[in-house]
Amino acid sequence: MSDTVQQIKDKLDIVDVISGYVELHKAGKNFKGRSPFSNEKTPSFYVSPDRGMYYCFSTSQGGDIFTFIQTMEGVDFKEALKLLAAKAGVELVSENPERKSERDRLYAILNEATKYFSQELKNSKEAKDYLEKRGVTDKTIGIWQIGYAPGPPKRGWREVRNHLNELGYTDTEMIKAGVVKTTDSGKEPFDVFRDRVMFPMAEQNGKVVAYSGRILAKDSDAPKYVNSPETELYKKSELLFGYDKAKHGIRTLDFSLIVEGQFDVVMCHQAGYANAVAVSGTALTPHHVSLLERLSSKVLLALDADRAGIAAMKRAAELMLRRGFDVKVAAMPEGKDPADMIVADVKEFKKVIGKSQHVIEYLLDLLKEGTSDERNYSLQVREEILPIVVQIPNHIDQEIFVKKIAEKLAVSKESIQYEIDRIAENQTKPKPAQSMMQNSGIKTDNKPASTTRMTALGNYLVVAAEVLSDNYGKKIKEALESIYDKKYELLKENIPVEEASKLSFTIDSQIESVTKRDLNEDLVHRLNVQRDMVLKWRISEFRMQLGETKDDEKINKILDKIKHLQGQIQLPSYTIEMFD
């Protein structure tokens, strides 16, 4: 895989790739343009063709061609790899040909079914009248490929099946695609969707993988909505309805609008909210959150105000707050959903969106409306809201809400903080992310500020050695290998790509603004500080190991290592002359 990635990087110029999304202009040895991630006026987006990196100073995002395509297209690494491989003309190791052929057949079935439903809509006055009544325009119908699945009482139970049979598809294939089903009684397979307005559900690349069908008949006892069963192509925990069309809107508006149903998504887009998505037939999952996180860490929930909607909102909020999202809620009028409001008065809907509150504030007000008993209100806040506050990773935000809750309950901030700390103690804390120091054999769990500084300074020096491609950079690499007792390439691999990108452009800027002598003196000073910190840290770690073993052989080996490190500390400091 790493060979393929490097091959793609070698064949594609990052400037050419990014120029398809951003207007770039030469700025010294780099290129510069307006950020594609925000609506900035002053360009702060830089691209380095030499290092194959980009960095946006307005949004603190950076990386290589793969992270750029992931962000812009809202896809994962695997999909970005496919897109860039196709652009570079690099052949990926393909999946089993037989399995690929089967998947291609399933996609083809769904494509033909979608075209069939679209044609049937044109022939159904009832379905067209229904969509018109719901405020859906012809343009929207075309964009979303909305269709109609015929069925009883006017048509039969096997309309789609018969059509696909005529095109050469087997019942087994149609069952695998989720468009027909069978029963235990041995009868012929029949259509999953009958007399329903059809909403195709597409994966990230726009390919249809499933459907959601809304019953047309008013007096039917059938469920209002029926979704496709899970198939090889469709996993409901992984698909957000409308995501393929909302990617650009989410990135441009810098927030996702999560609504409840297909009509809500379609009407939101029609009203100009091109960032709307919905979960289909399931609660919000970690995979859904990951999809949204690629585009923006802000989200607005516009769910129904009934009990089920409130419960769904709480679950979604906890999941997203835990991931560092800024979660707001639009207070929908009871009994109204976004689609209804947009048809009745789109301006009123926009007012509701404009008055959105942070989820904590929304829940505080909601609970207050539901009770006049102050003690009962306090108990509800403790049981329902404090566990959500605990999920907020940003301590400043958490403190703000502690203060607000204390004011609402007329109690001290300390008492609220005590309860939050108690709840937090009972929850499993996430493990800290691995850092360069951990990969260098140094334990950094619950690392103090000194370790954080050591990691940051180490990252700076590793990137500086790469940026300085001359002999000076080479000697810094050698010094770092001596300090860490690790190969430079291993140290470089452990720096997050976004951090490396940011440091790269920062160091570039410093090189342009200071003399070479001043730059070299600064780097030598940083190296001496880093050597002192790392060597002392490694000694302290080995001393801790001494207290954890009674094996004489291990003790002697550890003592030898400590002696060696102490000898390194006694060595003369690096000087600028050593690097000339």
Coordinates of C-alpha atoms in Angstrom, one line a residue:
M1 CA 0.0 0.0 0.0
S2 CA 2.8 2.5 0.9
D3 CA 4.4 1.8 -2.5
T4 CA 1.1 2.6 -4.3
V5 CA 0.7 5.8 -2.3
Q6 CA 4.2 7.0 -3.1
Q7 CA 3.7 6.1 -6.7
I8 CA 0.6 8.2 -6.9
K9 CA 2.4 11.1 -5.2
D10 CA 5.3 10.8 -7.6
K11 CA 2.9 11.0 -10.6
L12 CA 0.7 13.8 -9.4
D13 CA 1.7 17.4 -8.8
I14 CA -0.1 18.6 -5.7
V15 CA -0.5 22.1 -7.4
D16 CA -2.3 20.5 -10.3
V17 CA -4.6 18.5 -7.9
I18 CA -5.5 21.5 -5.7
S19 CA -5.8 23.9 -8.7
G20 CA -9.0 21.9 -9.6
Y21 CA -10.5 23.3 -6.4
V22 CA -8.6 26.5 -5.6
E23 CA -7.2 29.4 -7.7
L24 CA -3.5 29.4 -6.9
H25 CA -0.9 32.0 -7.5
K26 CA 2.9 31.8 -7.2
A27 CA 4.3 33.1 -3.9
G28 CA 8.1 32.6 -3.9
K29 CA 8.8 28.8 -4.2
N30 CA 5.2 28.1 -2.9
F31 CA 1.7 28.8 -4.2
K32 CA -1.0 30.8 -2.4
G33 CA -4.8 31.1 -2.6
R34 CA -8.0 31.6 -0.7
S35 CA -8.9 28.8 1.6
P36 CA -11.4 26.3 0.2
F37 CA -12.4 25.5 3.8
S38 CA -13.7 29.0 4.7
N39 CA -14.9 32.2 3.1
E40 CA -11.8 34.2 3.8
K41 CA -11.0 37.4 1.9
T42 CA -7.2 37.4 2.5
P43 CA -5.5 34.3 1.1
S44 CA -3.9 32.2 3.8
F45 CA -3.9 28.8 2.0
Y46 CA -0.4 27.7 0.9
V47 CA 0.8 24.8 -1.3
S48 CA 4.4 23.5 -1.5
P49 CA 5.1 21.6 -4.7
D50 CA 8.6 20.7 -3.4
R51 CA 7.2 18.9 -0.3
G52 CA 3.8 17.9 -1.7
M53 CA 2.0 19.6 1.2
Y54 CA -0.6 22.3 1.8
Y55 CA -1.6 24.3 4.9
C56 CA -4.5 26.6 5.6
F57 CA -3.7 29.1 8.3
S58 CA -7.3 30.3 8.6
T59 CA -8.7 26.8 9.6
S60 CA -5.5 25.1 10.8
Q61 CA -5.9 22.3 8.3
G62 CA -3.1 20.8 6.3
G63 CA -1.6 17.6 4.8
D64 CA -0.9 16.0 1.4
I65 CA -3.0 15.3 -1.7
F66 CA -4.8 12.4 0.1
T67 CA -6.0 14.5 3.1
F68 CA -7.0 17.3 0.7
I69 CA -9.2 15.0 -1.4
Q70 CA -10.6 13.4 1.7
T71 CA -11.6 16.8 3.0
M72 CA -12.9 18.3 -0.2
E73 CA -14.8 15.2 -1.3
G74 CA -15.9 14.0 2.1
V75 CA -14.5 10.5 1.6
D76 CA -12.3 8.2 3.6
F77 CA -8.7 7.3 2.7
K78 CA -9.7 4.3 0.6
E79 CA -12.0 6.4 -1.6
A80 CA -9.4 9.1 -1.9
L81 CA -6.9 6.5 -3.0
K82 CA -9.2 5.3 -5.7
L83 CA -9.9 8.8 -7.0
L84 CA -6.2 9.8 -7.1
A85 CA -5.1 6.5 -8.5
A86 CA -7.5 7.0 -11.4
K87 CA -6.2 10.5 -11.9
A88 CA -2.6 9.3 -11.8
G89 CA -3.2 6.3 -14.0
V90 CA -2.0 4.0 -11.3
E91 CA -3.7 0.5 -11.2
L92 CA -4.7 -0.5 -7.7
V93 CA -4.6 -4.2 -6.7
S94 CA -8.2 -5.1 -7.5
E95 CA -10.5 -7.1 -5.4
N96 CA -11.5 -10.7 -6.4
P97 CA -12.7 -10.3 -10.0
E98 CA -15.7 -12.6 -9.4
R99 CA -16.8 -10.5 -6.3
K100 CA -16.2 -7.3 -8.2
S101 CA -18.4 -8.5 -11.1
E102 CA -21.2 -9.4 -8.6
R103 CA -21.0 -6.0 -7.0
D104 CA -21.1 -4.3 -10.4
R105 CA -24.2 -6.3 -11.2
L106 CA -25.9 -5.0 -8.0
Y107 CA -25.0 -1.4 -8.8
A108 CA -26.4 -1.9 -12.3
I109 CA -29.7 -3.4 -10.9
L110 CA -30.1 -0.4 -8.6
N111 CA -29.3 2.0 -11.5
E112 CA -31.9 0.4 -13.7
A113 CA -34.5 0.4 -10.9
T114 CA -33.9 4.1 -10.2
K115 CA -34.5 4.9 -13.9
Y116 CA -37.6 2.7 -13.8
F117 CA -39.0 4.5 -10.8
S118 CA -38.3 7.9 -12.4
Q119 CA -40.2 6.9 -15.5
E120 CA -43.1 5.5 -13.5
L121 CA -43.4 8.9 -11.6
K122 CA -44.0 10.6 -14.9
N123 CA -46.9 8.2 -15.6
S124 CA -48.5 8.5 -12.1
K125 CA -50.7 11.5 -11.6
E126 CA -51.3 10.6 -7.9
A127 CA -47.6 10.5 -7.2
K128 CA -46.9 13.8 -9.0
D129 CA -49.8 15.5 -7.3
Y130 CA -48.6 14.3 -3.9
L131 CA -45.1 15.7 -4.5
E132 CA -46.5 19.0 -5.7
K133 CA -48.7 19.2 -2.6
R134 CA -45.5 18.6 -0.5
G135 CA -43.9 21.5 -2.3
V136 CA -41.3 19.5 -4.2
T137 CA -40.4 21.2 -7.5
D138 CA -39.6 19.4 -10.8
K139 CA -36.0 20.5 -10.5
T140 CA -35.7 19.0 -7.1
I141 CA -37.3 15.7 -8.3
G142 CA -34.7 15.5 -11.0
I143 CA -31.7 16.4 -8.7
W144 CA -32.7 13.7 -6.2
Q145 CA -34.0 11.2 -8.8
I146 CA -37.2 10.9 -6.9
G147 CA -39.5 8.2 -8.4
Y148 CA -42.5 6.1 -7.9
A149 CA -42.8 2.3 -7.4
P150 CA -46.1 1.0 -8.8
G151 CA -48.1 -1.6 -6.9
P152 CA -51.6 -2.6 -5.7
P153 CA -54.4 -1.7 -6.0
K154 CA -53.8 -0.4 -9.6
R155 CA -50.8 -2.5 -10.5
G156 CA -49.3 -5.8 -9.5
W157 CA -46.9 -7.0 -6.8
R158 CA -44.0 -7.7 -9.2
E159 CA -43.7 -4.7 -11.4
V160 CA -40.0 -3.9 -10.7
R161 CA -39.1 -7.6 -10.7
N162 CA -40.7 -8.2 -14.1
H163 CA -39.0 -5.1 -15.6
L164 CA -35.6 -6.2 -14.3
N165 CA -36.2 -9.8 -15.4
E166 CA -36.7 -8.5 -18.9
L167 CA -33.3 -6.8 -18.7
G168 CA -31.6 -10.1 -17.9
Y169 CA -31.3 -9.9 -14.1
T170 CA -32.1 -12.9 -11.9
D171 CA -34.3 -13.1 -8.9
T172 CA -31.3 -14.0 -6.8
E173 CA -29.4 -10.9 -7.9
M174 CA -32.5 -8.7 -7.2
I175 CA -32.9 -10.1 -3.7
K176 CA -29.2 -9.4 -3.1
A177 CA -29.7 -5.8 -4.3
G178 CA -32.7 -5.4 -1.9
V179 CA -35.4 -4.6 -4.5
V180 CA -37.4 -7.8 -4.3
K181 CA -37.9 -10.3 -1.5
T182 CA -39.4 -13.7 -1.0
T183 CA -41.4 -15.6 1.7
D184 CA -41.1 -18.9 3.4
S185 CA -44.3 -20.1 1.6
G186 CA -42.4 -20.7 -1.7
K187 CA -44.2 -18.1 -3.7
E188 CA -42.4 -16.1 -6.4
P189 CA -40.3 -13.2 -5.2
F190 CA -42.2 -9.9 -5.1
D191 CA -41.3 -6.2 -5.0
V192 CA -40.1 -4.7 -1.7
F193 CA -41.6 -1.3 -2.7
R194 CA -45.2 -1.1 -3.9
D195 CA -47.2 2.1 -4.4
R196 CA -44.5 4.3 -2.8
V197 CA -42.8 7.5 -3.6
M198 CA -39.2 6.5 -3.9
F199 CA -36.1 8.3 -2.6
P200 CA -32.8 6.7 -3.8
M201 CA -30.1 6.6 -1.2
A202 CA -26.6 7.1 -2.5
E203 CA -23.2 6.4 -1.1
Q204 CA -20.5 9.1 -1.0
N205 CA -19.6 8.8 -4.6
G206 CA -23.3 9.3 -5.7
K207 CA -24.0 5.6 -6.6
V208 CA -27.4 4.4 -5.5
V209 CA -27.2 1.6 -3.0
A210 CA -30.7 1.6 -1.4
Y211 CA -34.1 3.3 -1.3
S212 CA -36.6 4.8 1.2
G213 CA -40.2 4.5 0.0
R214 CA -43.0 6.6 1.3
I215 CA -46.5 5.1 1.1
L216 CA -48.8 6.9 -1.3
A217 CA -52.2 5.6 -0.3
K218 CA -53.8 7.5 2.5
D219 CA -55.9 4.7 4.0
S220 CA -53.2 2.0 3.9
D221 CA -52.3 0.0 7.0
A222 CA -48.7 -0.4 5.7
P223 CA -45.8 1.4 7.4
K224 CA -45.5 5.0 6.3
Y225 CA -41.8 4.5 5.3
V226 CA -40.0 1.3 4.1
N227 CA -36.3 1.3 3.7
S228 CA -34.2 -1.2 1.8
P229 CA -32.8 -4.2 3.7
E230 CA -29.1 -4.2 4.4
T231 CA -27.1 -5.6 1.5
E232 CA -23.5 -6.0 0.5
L233 CA -23.7 -2.5 -0.8
Y234 CA -25.9 -0.9 1.9
K235 CA -25.2 -0.7 5.6
K236 CA -27.6 1.7 7.3
S237 CA -25.1 2.5 10.1
E238 CA -22.7 3.8 7.4
L239 CA -25.0 5.9 5.2
L240 CA -26.3 9.4 5.7
F241 CA -29.1 10.3 3.3
G242 CA -28.1 13.3 1.2
Y243 CA -24.4 13.2 2.2
D244 CA -23.3 12.8 -1.4
K245 CA -25.1 16.1 -2.3
A246 CA -24.4 17.9 1.0
K247 CA -20.6 17.6 1.1
H248 CA -19.9 20.9 -0.6
G249 CA -22.6 22.7 1.4
I250 CA -21.3 21.4 4.7
R251 CA -17.8 22.5 3.9
T252 CA -18.9 25.9 2.6
L253 CA -21.3 26.7 5.4
D254 CA -19.1 25.1 8.0
F255 CA -21.8 23.1 9.7
S256 CA -24.0 20.1 9.1
L257 CA -27.8 20.3 9.4
I258 CA -29.2 17.0 10.6
V259 CA -32.9 16.4 10.1
E260 CA -35.1 13.4 10.5
G261 CA -36.5 12.3 7.2
Q262 CA -36.0 12.2 3.5
F263 CA -38.5 14.9 2.8
D264 CA -36.8 17.2 5.3
V265 CA -33.5 16.8 3.6
V266 CA -34.9 17.4 0.1
M267 CA -36.9 20.4 1.1
C268 CA -33.9 21.9 3.1
H269 CA -31.8 21.7 0.0
Q270 CA -34.5 23.2 -2.1
A271 CA -34.7 26.1 0.4
G272 CA -31.0 26.7 0.2
Y273 CA -29.7 24.6 3.1
A274 CA -27.4 22.5 0.9
N275 CA -25.8 21.1 4.1
A276 CA -28.7 19.0 5.2
V277 CA -28.5 15.2 5.8
A278 CA -30.6 12.6 7.6
V279 CA -30.0 9.2 9.2
S280 CA -32.2 6.5 7.7
G281 CA -33.7 3.8 9.8
T282 CA -31.2 4.0 12.6
A283 CA -29.8 6.3 15.3
L284 CA -26.7 8.4 14.6
T285 CA -23.6 6.1 14.7
P286 CA -19.9 6.8 15.2
H287 CA -19.4 6.1 11.5
H288 CA -21.9 8.8 10.6
V289 CA -20.1 11.2 12.9
S290 CA -16.8 10.4 11.2
L291 CA -18.3 11.3 7.8
L292 CA -19.5 14.7 9.1
E293 CA -16.2 15.3 11.0
R294 CA -14.3 15.2 7.7
L295 CA -16.1 18.3 6.6
S296 CA -16.9 20.3 9.7
S297 CA -16.9 20.0 13.5
K298 CA -20.1 22.0 13.8
V299 CA -23.6 20.5 13.7
L300 CA -27.1 21.8 14.0
L301 CA -29.9 19.3 15.0
A302 CA -33.3 20.1 13.6
L303 CA -35.3 17.0 14.8
D304 CA -38.9 16.6 15.7
A305 CA -39.9 18.0 19.1
D306 CA -41.7 14.9 20.2
R307 CA -40.4 12.4 22.8
A308 CA -38.6 10.2 20.2
G309 CA -37.0 13.3 18.6
I310 CA -35.7 14.6 21.9
A311 CA -34.3 11.2 22.8
A312 CA -32.6 10.9 19.4
M313 CA -31.2 14.4 19.9
K314 CA -29.7 13.6 23.3
R315 CA -28.0 10.4 21.9
A316 CA -26.6 12.3 18.9
A317 CA -25.4 15.2 21.1
E318 CA -23.5 12.9 23.5
L319 CA -21.8 11.1 20.6
M320 CA -20.7 14.2 18.9
L321 CA -19.7 16.2 21.9
R322 CA -17.4 13.4 22.8
R323 CA -15.7 13.9 19.5
G324 CA -15.3 17.6 20.1
F325 CA -18.2 18.9 18.0
D326 CA -20.0 22.1 18.6
V327 CA -23.6 20.9 18.8
K328 CA -26.6 23.3 18.4
V329 CA -30.3 22.6 18.4
A330 CA -33.1 24.3 16.4
A331 CA -36.2 24.4 18.5
M332 CA -38.8 23.0 16.1
P333 CA -42.5 23.8 16.9
E334 CA -44.3 20.8 18.2
G335 CA -45.9 18.8 15.5
K336 CA -43.9 20.5 12.7
D337 CA -40.9 19.2 10.8
P338 CA -38.5 21.2 8.6
A339 CA -40.4 20.1 5.4
D340 CA -43.7 21.3 6.7
M341 CA -42.3 24.6 7.9
I342 CA -40.5 25.3 4.6
V343 CA -43.7 24.7 2.6
A344 CA -45.8 26.9 5.0
D345 CA -43.3 29.7 5.4
V346 CA -39.6 29.3 4.6
K347 CA -38.8 32.6 6.4
E348 CA -40.2 31.2 9.6
F349 CA -38.0 28.1 9.2
K350 CA -35.0 30.3 8.7
K351 CA -35.9 32.2 11.9
V352 CA -35.9 29.0 13.8
I353 CA -32.5 28.0 12.4
G354 CA -31.2 31.5 13.3
K355 CA -32.3 31.2 16.9
S356 CA -30.6 27.8 17.5
Q357 CA -29.0 27.2 20.9
H358 CA -26.2 25.1 22.1
V359 CA -27.6 21.7 23.0
I360 CA -26.9 22.2 26.8
E361 CA -28.8 25.5 26.8
Y362 CA -31.6 24.0 24.8
L363 CA -32.0 21.1 27.2
L364 CA -31.9 23.4 30.3
D365 CA -34.8 25.4 28.9
L366 CA -36.7 22.3 27.8
L367 CA -36.5 20.7 31.2
K368 CA -37.5 24.0 32.9
E369 CA -40.6 24.2 30.7
G370 CA -41.6 20.7 31.8
T371 CA -41.7 21.3 35.5
S372 CA -42.5 24.0 38.1
D373 CA -40.9 22.1 41.0
E374 CA -37.3 23.4 41.5
R375 CA -36.1 20.3 43.3
N376 CA -37.4 18.1 40.5
Y377 CA -35.8 20.4 38.0
S378 CA -32.4 20.0 39.8
L379 CA -32.7 16.3 39.8
Q380 CA -33.5 16.2 36.1
V381 CA -30.6 18.4 35.3
R382 CA -28.2 16.2 37.3
E383 CA -29.5 13.0 35.7
E384 CA -30.0 14.1 32.1
I385 CA -27.8 17.1 31.4
L386 CA -24.6 16.7 33.5
P387 CA -23.7 13.4 31.9
I388 CA -23.8 15.3 28.6
V389 CA -21.7 18.1 29.9
V390 CA -19.0 15.6 30.9
Q391 CA -18.6 14.6 27.2
I392 CA -17.4 18.1 26.3
P393 CA -13.6 17.8 25.9
N394 CA -12.9 21.5 25.9
H395 CA -12.4 22.6 29.5
I396 CA -13.2 26.2 28.8
D397 CA -16.6 25.3 27.2
Q398 CA -17.3 22.9 30.1
E399 CA -16.6 25.7 32.6
I400 CA -18.9 28.0 30.8
F401 CA -21.8 25.5 31.0
V402 CA -21.0 24.7 34.6
K403 CA -21.5 28.4 35.3
K404 CA -24.8 28.5 33.4
I405 CA -26.2 25.5 35.1
A406 CA -25.2 26.8 38.5
E407 CA -27.0 30.1 37.7
K408 CA -30.1 28.2 36.5
L409 CA -30.2 26.1 39.7
A410 CA -29.2 28.9 42.0
V411 CA -26.3 26.8 43.4
S412 CA -22.5 27.2 43.5
K413 CA -20.3 26.4 40.6
E414 CA -18.3 24.2 42.9
S415 CA -21.3 21.9 43.6
I416 CA -22.0 21.5 39.9
Q417 CA -18.3 20.8 39.2
Y418 CA -18.2 18.2 42.0
E419 CA -21.1 16.3 40.4
I420 CA -19.5 16.5 37.0
D421 CA -16.2 15.2 38.4
R422 CA -18.1 12.3 40.1
I423 CA -19.8 11.3 36.9
A424 CA -16.5 11.6 35.0
E425 CA -14.8 9.2 37.5
N426 CA -17.4 6.5 36.7
Q427 CA -16.8 6.8 32.9
T428 CA -14.0 5.2 31.0
K429 CA -11.5 7.9 29.9
P430 CA -10.2 7.6 26.3
K431 CA -6.5 6.7 25.9
P432 CA -4.3 9.6 24.9
A433 CA -3.2 9.6 21.2
Q434 CA 0.2 8.1 20.5
S435 CA 3.0 10.7 20.0
M436 CA 6.5 10.7 18.7
M437 CA 7.8 10.4 22.3
Q438 CA 5.8 7.2 22.9
N439 CA 7.1 5.7 19.7
S440 CA 10.6 6.6 20.8
G441 CA 10.3 4.2 23.7
I442 CA 9.3 6.9 26.2
K443 CA 6.1 6.5 28.1
T444 CA 3.9 9.7 28.0
D445 CA 0.5 8.6 29.5
N446 CA -0.9 11.6 31.4
K447 CA 2.0 13.6 30.2
P448 CA 2.9 16.8 32.0
A449 CA 3.5 20.1 30.3
S450 CA 7.2 19.4 30.1
T451 CA 6.5 16.3 28.0
T452 CA 4.1 18.2 25.8
R453 CA 6.8 20.8 25.2
M454 CA 9.4 18.1 24.5
T455 CA 7.1 16.6 21.8
A456 CA 6.4 20.0 20.2
L457 CA 10.0 20.9 20.1
G458 CA 11.0 17.5 18.8
N459 CA 8.4 17.8 16.0
Y460 CA 9.7 21.3 15.1
L461 CA 13.3 20.0 14.8
V462 CA 12.3 16.9 12.8
V463 CA 10.4 19.0 10.2
A464 CA 13.2 21.7 10.2
A465 CA 15.7 19.1 9.2
E466 CA 13.5 18.1 6.3
V467 CA 12.9 21.7 5.2
L468 CA 16.6 22.5 5.3
S469 CA 17.7 20.2 2.4
D470 CA 21.3 21.3 2.7
N471 CA 24.2 19.9 4.7
Y472 CA 22.8 21.7 7.8
G473 CA 19.6 19.8 7.6
K474 CA 21.5 16.5 7.2
K475 CA 23.5 17.2 10.4
I476 CA 20.4 18.1 12.4
K477 CA 19.0 14.7 11.3
E478 CA 22.1 13.0 12.6
A479 CA 21.9 14.9 15.9
L480 CA 18.2 13.9 16.3
E481 CA 19.0 10.3 15.7
S482 CA 21.7 10.4 18.4
I483 CA 19.3 12.2 20.9
Y484 CA 16.4 9.7 20.3
D485 CA 18.4 6.7 19.5
K486 CA 16.1 6.1 16.5
K487 CA 16.3 6.5 12.8
Y488 CA 15.2 9.9 11.5
E489 CA 12.6 8.4 9.1
L490 CA 10.9 6.7 12.1
L491 CA 10.8 10.0 13.9
K492 CA 9.3 11.7 10.9
E493 CA 6.6 9.1 10.4
N494 CA 5.2 9.7 13.9
I495 CA 4.4 13.3 13.3
P496 CA 0.7 13.8 12.3
V497 CA 0.6 15.0 8.7
E498 CA -1.4 18.1 9.6
E499 CA 1.2 19.1 12.2
A500 CA 4.1 18.5 9.8
S501 CA 2.4 20.6 7.1
K502 CA 1.8 23.5 9.5
L503 CA 5.4 23.4 10.8
S504 CA 6.8 23.1 7.2
F505 CA 5.2 26.4 6.1
T506 CA 5.9 28.1 9.4
I507 CA 9.6 27.3 9.1
D508 CA 9.6 28.4 5.5
S509 CA 8.3 31.7 6.6
Q510 CA 11.0 32.0 9.3
I511 CA 13.7 31.2 6.8
E512 CA 12.6 34.1 4.6
S513 CA 12.4 36.6 7.4
V514 CA 15.8 36.0 9.2
T515 CA 19.4 35.7 8.2
K516 CA 20.9 32.2 7.8
R517 CA 23.2 32.8 10.8
D518 CA 20.3 33.7 13.1
L519 CA 18.3 30.7 11.9
N520 CA 21.2 28.4 12.5
E521 CA 21.8 29.8 16.0
D522 CA 18.1 29.3 16.8
L523 CA 18.2 25.7 15.6
V524 CA 21.3 24.9 17.6
H525 CA 19.8 26.4 20.7
R526 CA 16.6 24.3 20.2
L527 CA 18.7 21.2 19.7
N528 CA 20.6 21.7 23.0
V529 CA 17.3 22.3 24.9
Q530 CA 15.8 19.2 23.3
R531 CA 18.8 17.0 24.0
D532 CA 18.8 18.0 27.6
M533 CA 15.1 17.3 28.1
V534 CA 15.0 14.0 26.2
L535 CA 18.1 12.5 27.9
K536 CA 16.9 13.5 31.4
W537 CA 13.5 12.1 30.5
R538 CA 14.9 8.8 29.3
I539 CA 17.0 8.5 32.5
S540 CA 14.0 9.0 34.7
E541 CA 12.1 6.4 32.7
F542 CA 14.9 3.9 33.2
R543 CA 15.1 4.7 36.9
M544 CA 11.4 3.9 37.2
Q545 CA 12.1 0.5 35.5
L546 CA 14.7 -0.2 38.1
G547 CA 12.0 -0.1 40.8
E548 CA 9.8 -2.5 38.8
T549 CA 12.3 -5.4 38.4
K550 CA 14.2 -7.7 40.7
D551 CA 16.1 -9.5 37.9
D552 CA 19.8 -8.8 38.4
E553 CA 20.6 -9.1 34.7
K554 CA 17.9 -6.6 33.7
I555 CA 19.0 -4.3 36.5
N556 CA 22.6 -4.3 35.2
K557 CA 21.5 -3.6 31.6
I558 CA 19.3 -0.7 32.8
L559 CA 22.2 0.7 34.9
D560 CA 24.5 0.6 31.8
K561 CA 21.9 2.5 29.8
I562 CA 21.6 5.1 32.5
K563 CA 25.4 5.5 32.7
H564 CA 25.5 5.9 28.9
L565 CA 22.8 8.6 28.9
Q566 CA 24.5 10.4 31.8
G567 CA 27.7 10.4 29.8
Q568 CA 25.8 12.0 26.8
I569 CA 24.6 14.8 29.1
Q570 CA 28.2 15.6 30.0
L571 CA 29.1 16.0 26.3
P572 CA 29.7 19.6 25.1
S573 CA 26.7 21.5 23.9
Y574 CA 26.1 21.7 20.2
T575 CA 27.6 24.8 18.6
I576 CA 26.9 26.5 15.3
E577 CA 30.5 25.6 14.1
M578 CA 29.7 21.9 14.4
F579 CA 27.0 22.3 11.7
D580 CA 29.0 24.4 9.2

